[in-house]
Short mmCIF file of C-alpha atoms in Angstrom, two decimals:
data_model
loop_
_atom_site.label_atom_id
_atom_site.label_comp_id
_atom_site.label_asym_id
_atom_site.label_seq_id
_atom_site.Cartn_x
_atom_site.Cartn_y
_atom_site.Cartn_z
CA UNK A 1 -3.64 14.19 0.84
CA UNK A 2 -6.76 13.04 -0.89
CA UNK A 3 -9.59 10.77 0.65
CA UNK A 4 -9.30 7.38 -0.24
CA UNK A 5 -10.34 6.47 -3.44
CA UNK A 6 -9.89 4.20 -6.53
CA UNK A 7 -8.07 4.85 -9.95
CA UNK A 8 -11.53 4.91 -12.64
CA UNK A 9 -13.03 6.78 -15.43
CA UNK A 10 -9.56 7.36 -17.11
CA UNK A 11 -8.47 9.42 -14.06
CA UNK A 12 -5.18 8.88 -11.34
CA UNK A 13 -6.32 8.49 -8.10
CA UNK A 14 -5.03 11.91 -7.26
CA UNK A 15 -7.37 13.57 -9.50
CA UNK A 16 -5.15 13.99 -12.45
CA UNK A 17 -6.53 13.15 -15.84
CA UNK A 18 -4.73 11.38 -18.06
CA UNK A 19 -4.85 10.05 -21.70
CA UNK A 20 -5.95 6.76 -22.26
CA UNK A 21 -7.43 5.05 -25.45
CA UNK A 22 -10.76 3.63 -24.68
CA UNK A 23 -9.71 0.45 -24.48
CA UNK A 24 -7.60 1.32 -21.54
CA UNK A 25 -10.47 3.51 -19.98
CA UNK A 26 -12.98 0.36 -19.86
CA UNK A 27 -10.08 -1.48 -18.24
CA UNK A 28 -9.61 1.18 -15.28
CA UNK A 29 -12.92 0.77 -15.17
CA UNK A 30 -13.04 -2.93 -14.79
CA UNK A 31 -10.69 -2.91 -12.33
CA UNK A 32 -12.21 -0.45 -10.38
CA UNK A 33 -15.46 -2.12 -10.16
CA UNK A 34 -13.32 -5.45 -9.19
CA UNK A 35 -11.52 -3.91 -6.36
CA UNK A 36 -14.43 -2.69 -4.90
CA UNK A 37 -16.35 -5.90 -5.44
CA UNK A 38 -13.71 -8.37 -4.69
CA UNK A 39 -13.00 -6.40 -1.41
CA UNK A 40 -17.04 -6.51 -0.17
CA UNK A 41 -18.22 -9.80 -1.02
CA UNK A 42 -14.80 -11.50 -1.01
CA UNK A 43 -13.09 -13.85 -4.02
CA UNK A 44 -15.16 -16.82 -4.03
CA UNK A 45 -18.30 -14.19 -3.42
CA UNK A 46 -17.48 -12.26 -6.48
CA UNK A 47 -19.04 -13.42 -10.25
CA UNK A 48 -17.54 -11.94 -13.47
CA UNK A 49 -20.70 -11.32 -14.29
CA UNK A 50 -21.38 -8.76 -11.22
CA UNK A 51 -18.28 -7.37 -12.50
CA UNK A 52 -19.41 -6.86 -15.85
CA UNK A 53 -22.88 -5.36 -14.74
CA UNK A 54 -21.44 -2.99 -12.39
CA UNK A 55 -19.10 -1.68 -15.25
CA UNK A 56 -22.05 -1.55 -17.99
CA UNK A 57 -20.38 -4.22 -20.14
CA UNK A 58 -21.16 -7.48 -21.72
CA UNK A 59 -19.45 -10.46 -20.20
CA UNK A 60 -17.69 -10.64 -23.15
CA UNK A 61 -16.19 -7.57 -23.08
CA UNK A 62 -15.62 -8.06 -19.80
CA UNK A 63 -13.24 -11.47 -21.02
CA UNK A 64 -11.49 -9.48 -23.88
CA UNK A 65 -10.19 -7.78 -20.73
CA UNK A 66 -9.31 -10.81 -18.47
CA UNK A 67 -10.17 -13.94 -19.46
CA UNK A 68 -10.79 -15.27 -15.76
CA UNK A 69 -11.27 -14.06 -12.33
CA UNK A 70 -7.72 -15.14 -11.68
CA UNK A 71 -6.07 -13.39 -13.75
CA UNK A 72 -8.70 -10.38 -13.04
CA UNK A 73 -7.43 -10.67 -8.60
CA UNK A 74 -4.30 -10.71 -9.54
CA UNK A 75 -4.52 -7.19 -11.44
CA UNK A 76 -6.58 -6.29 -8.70
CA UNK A 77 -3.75 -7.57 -6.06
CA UNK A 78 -1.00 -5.93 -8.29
CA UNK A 79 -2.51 -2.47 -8.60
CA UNK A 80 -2.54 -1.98 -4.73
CA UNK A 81 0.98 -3.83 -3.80
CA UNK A 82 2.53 -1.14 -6.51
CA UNK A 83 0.13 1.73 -6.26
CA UNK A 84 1.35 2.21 -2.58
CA UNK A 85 4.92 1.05 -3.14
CA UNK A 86 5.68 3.57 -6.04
CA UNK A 87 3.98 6.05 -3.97
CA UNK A 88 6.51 5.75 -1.44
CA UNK A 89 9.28 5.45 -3.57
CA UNK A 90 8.75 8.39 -5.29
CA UNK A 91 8.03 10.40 -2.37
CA UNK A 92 11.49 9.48 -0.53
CA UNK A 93 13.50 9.54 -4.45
CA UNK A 94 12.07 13.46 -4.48
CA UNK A 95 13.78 14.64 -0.93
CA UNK A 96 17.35 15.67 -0.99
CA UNK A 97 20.42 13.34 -0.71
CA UNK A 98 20.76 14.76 2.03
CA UNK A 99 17.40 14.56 3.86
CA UNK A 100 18.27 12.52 7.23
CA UNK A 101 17.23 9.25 7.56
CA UNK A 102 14.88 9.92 10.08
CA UNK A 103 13.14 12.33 7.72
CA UNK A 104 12.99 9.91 5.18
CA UNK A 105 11.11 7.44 7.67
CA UNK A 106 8.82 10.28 8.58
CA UNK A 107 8.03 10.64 4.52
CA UNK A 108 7.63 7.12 3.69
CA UNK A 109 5.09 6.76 6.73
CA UNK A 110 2.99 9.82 5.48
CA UNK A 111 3.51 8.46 1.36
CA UNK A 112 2.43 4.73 2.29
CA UNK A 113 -0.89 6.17 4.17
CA UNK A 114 -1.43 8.77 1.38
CA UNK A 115 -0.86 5.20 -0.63
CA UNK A 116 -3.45 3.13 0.39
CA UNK A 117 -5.99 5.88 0.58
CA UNK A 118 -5.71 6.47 -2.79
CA UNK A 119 -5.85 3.03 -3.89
CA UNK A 120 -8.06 2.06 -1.30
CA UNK A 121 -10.23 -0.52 -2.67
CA UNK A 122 -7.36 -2.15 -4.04
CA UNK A 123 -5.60 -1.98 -1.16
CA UNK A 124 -8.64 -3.61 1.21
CA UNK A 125 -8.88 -6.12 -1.45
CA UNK A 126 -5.39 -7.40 -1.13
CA UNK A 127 -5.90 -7.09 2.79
CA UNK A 128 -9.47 -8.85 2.88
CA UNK A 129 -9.32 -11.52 0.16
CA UNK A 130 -5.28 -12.86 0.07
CA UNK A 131 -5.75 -15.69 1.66
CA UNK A 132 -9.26 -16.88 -0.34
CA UNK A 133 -7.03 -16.49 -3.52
CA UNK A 134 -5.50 -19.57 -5.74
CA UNK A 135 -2.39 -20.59 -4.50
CA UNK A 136 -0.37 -19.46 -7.44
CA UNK A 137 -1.55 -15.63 -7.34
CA UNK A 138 -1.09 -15.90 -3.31
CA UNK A 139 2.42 -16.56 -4.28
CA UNK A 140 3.24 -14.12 -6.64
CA UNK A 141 1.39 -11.38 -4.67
CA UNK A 142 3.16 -12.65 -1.09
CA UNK A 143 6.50 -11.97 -2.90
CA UNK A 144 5.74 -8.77 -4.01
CA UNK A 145 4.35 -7.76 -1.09
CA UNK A 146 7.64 -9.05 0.61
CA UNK A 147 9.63 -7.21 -1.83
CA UNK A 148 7.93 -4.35 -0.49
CA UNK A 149 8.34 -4.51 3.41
CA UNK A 150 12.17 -5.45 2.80
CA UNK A 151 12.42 -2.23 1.63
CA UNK A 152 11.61 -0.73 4.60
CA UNK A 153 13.54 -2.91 6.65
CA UNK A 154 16.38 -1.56 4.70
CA UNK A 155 14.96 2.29 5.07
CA UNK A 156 15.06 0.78 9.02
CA UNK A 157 18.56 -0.10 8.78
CA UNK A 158 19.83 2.60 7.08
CA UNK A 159 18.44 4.59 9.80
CA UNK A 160 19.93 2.37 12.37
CA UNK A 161 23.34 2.38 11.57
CA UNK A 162 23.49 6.12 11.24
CA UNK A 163 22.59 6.16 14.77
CA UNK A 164 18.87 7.82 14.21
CA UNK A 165 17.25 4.81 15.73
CA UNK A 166 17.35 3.57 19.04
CA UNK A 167 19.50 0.24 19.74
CA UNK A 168 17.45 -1.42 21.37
CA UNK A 169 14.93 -1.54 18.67
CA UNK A 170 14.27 -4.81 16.33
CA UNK A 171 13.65 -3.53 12.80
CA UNK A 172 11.54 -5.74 11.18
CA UNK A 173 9.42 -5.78 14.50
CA UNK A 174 9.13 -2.09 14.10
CA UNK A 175 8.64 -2.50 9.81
CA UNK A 176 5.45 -5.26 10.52
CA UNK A 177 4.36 -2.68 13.59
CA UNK A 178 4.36 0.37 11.34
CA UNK A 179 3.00 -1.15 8.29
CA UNK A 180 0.23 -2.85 10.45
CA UNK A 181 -0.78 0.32 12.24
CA UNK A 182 -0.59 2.41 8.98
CA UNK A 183 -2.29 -0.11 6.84
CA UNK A 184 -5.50 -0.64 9.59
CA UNK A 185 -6.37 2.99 8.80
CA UNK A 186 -8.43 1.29 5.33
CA UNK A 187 -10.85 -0.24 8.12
CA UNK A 188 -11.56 3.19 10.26
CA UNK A 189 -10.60 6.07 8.66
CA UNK A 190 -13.57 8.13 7.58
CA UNK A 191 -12.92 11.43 5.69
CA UNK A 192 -15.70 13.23 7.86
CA UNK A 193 -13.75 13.08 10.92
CA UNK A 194 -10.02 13.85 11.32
CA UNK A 195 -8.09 14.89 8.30
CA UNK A 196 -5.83 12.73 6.16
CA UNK A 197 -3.02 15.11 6.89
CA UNK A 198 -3.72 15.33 10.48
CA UNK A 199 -4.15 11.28 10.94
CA UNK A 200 -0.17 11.30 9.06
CA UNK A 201 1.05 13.64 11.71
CA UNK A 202 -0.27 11.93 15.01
CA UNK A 203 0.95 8.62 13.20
CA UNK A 204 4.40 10.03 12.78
CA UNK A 205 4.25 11.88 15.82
CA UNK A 206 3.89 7.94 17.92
CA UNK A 207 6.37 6.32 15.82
CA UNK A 208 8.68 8.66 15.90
CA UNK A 209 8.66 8.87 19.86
CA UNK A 210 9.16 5.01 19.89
CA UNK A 211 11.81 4.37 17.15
CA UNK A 212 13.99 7.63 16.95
CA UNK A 213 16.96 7.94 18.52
CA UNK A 214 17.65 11.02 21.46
CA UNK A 215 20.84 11.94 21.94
CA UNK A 216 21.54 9.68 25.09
CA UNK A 217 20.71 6.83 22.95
CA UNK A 218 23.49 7.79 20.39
CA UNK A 219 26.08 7.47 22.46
CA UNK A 220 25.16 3.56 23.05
CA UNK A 221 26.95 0.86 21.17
CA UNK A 222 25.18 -1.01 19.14
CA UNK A 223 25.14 -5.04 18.76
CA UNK A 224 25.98 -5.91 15.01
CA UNK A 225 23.07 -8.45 15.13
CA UNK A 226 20.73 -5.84 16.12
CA UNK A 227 21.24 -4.11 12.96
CA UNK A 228 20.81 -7.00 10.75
CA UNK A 229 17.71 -7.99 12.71
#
């Protein structure tokens, strides 16, 4: 897994270079300098201006770009809410049909921390600044974020009804406990200490030992509204 990191200077976050025009360089760039901004000093902290320094541009460059810091967040908030969700989606869309749903839990806990570490500033500005935002990008990024963790609820339930998670478990309980624990790794995780890979394993390892099923547990019926919980 790489360290965390944001997307800038025409490269993914994973290190792969890709071909952009210059126009689209300078805005990687811009938004790069933004997420890390936004996600220090905060939203009503943060001056196009700073942005526009930071990036080596002139503030009207900066506005051919985005023409205000609103619309600026929100490409901010929208580059982390789909950085880490098509991270996990294409990590569980590349196992096998049939990969157990269990294992596909397992995967989508080790994409979605891969996720945010590679988008981190992004990601810590979505989890810092959402509630300093305007109320209309709040909205929009709330239901995408939603979108999101309803997902996983439905990874949850999947899981559930094949019997692979325990019945006595509530599943969006255990989707907001997940996502929380994963997701507070962009506050303490510090590359010169524990591995990436290692932090995924002793992540999966606790989950797993909480939410999967054993065999006694299979055998237990489980209450309809559990599953829809």
């Amino acid at each position: 897994m790489a360290d965390r990191k944001s997307r800038s200077n025409g490269q993914r976050a994973d290190g792969t270079a890709e071909k952009l025009t210059k126009s689209a360089i300078s805005r990687e760039k811009v938004l790069a300098a933004a997420a890390r901004i936004f996600s220090e000093r905060g939203y009503a902290g943060t001056t196009m201006r700073e942005i526009a320094k930071e990036t080596g541009l002139q503030a009207g460059s900066l506005y051919y770009h985005y023409s205000s810091k609103e619309l600026l967040i929100e490409a901010v908030l929208d580059m982390g809410i789909h950085g880490v969700s098509d991270t996990v989606h294409d990590a569980i869309a590349a196992m096998p049909p049939s990969a157990s749903y269990a294992d596909r839990i397992k995967t989508a806990i080790e994409a979605h921390l891969q996720g945010i570490m590679n988008f981190g500033d992004y990601a810590l500005a979505s989890r810092r600044v959402l509630g300093q935002v305007p109320v209309d990008v709040r909205r929009k990024h709330v239901r995408r974020r939603d979108a999101y963790g309803d997902y996983w609820v439905k990874l949850l339930d999947s899981a559930f009804a094949a019997g692979e998670i325990r019945p006595d478990i509530d599943l969006k309980l255990a989707r907001t406990f997940i996502l929380g624990a994963l997701n507070s790794a962009l506050e303490w995780y510090k590359p010169s200490g524990m591995s990436l890979d290692e932090v995924a394993t002793q992540f999966t390892r606790m989950i797993a030992a909480g939410l999967f099923a054993q065999d006694r547990d299979r055998a237990v019926a489980r209450p309809p509204a559990q599953a829809r919980a």
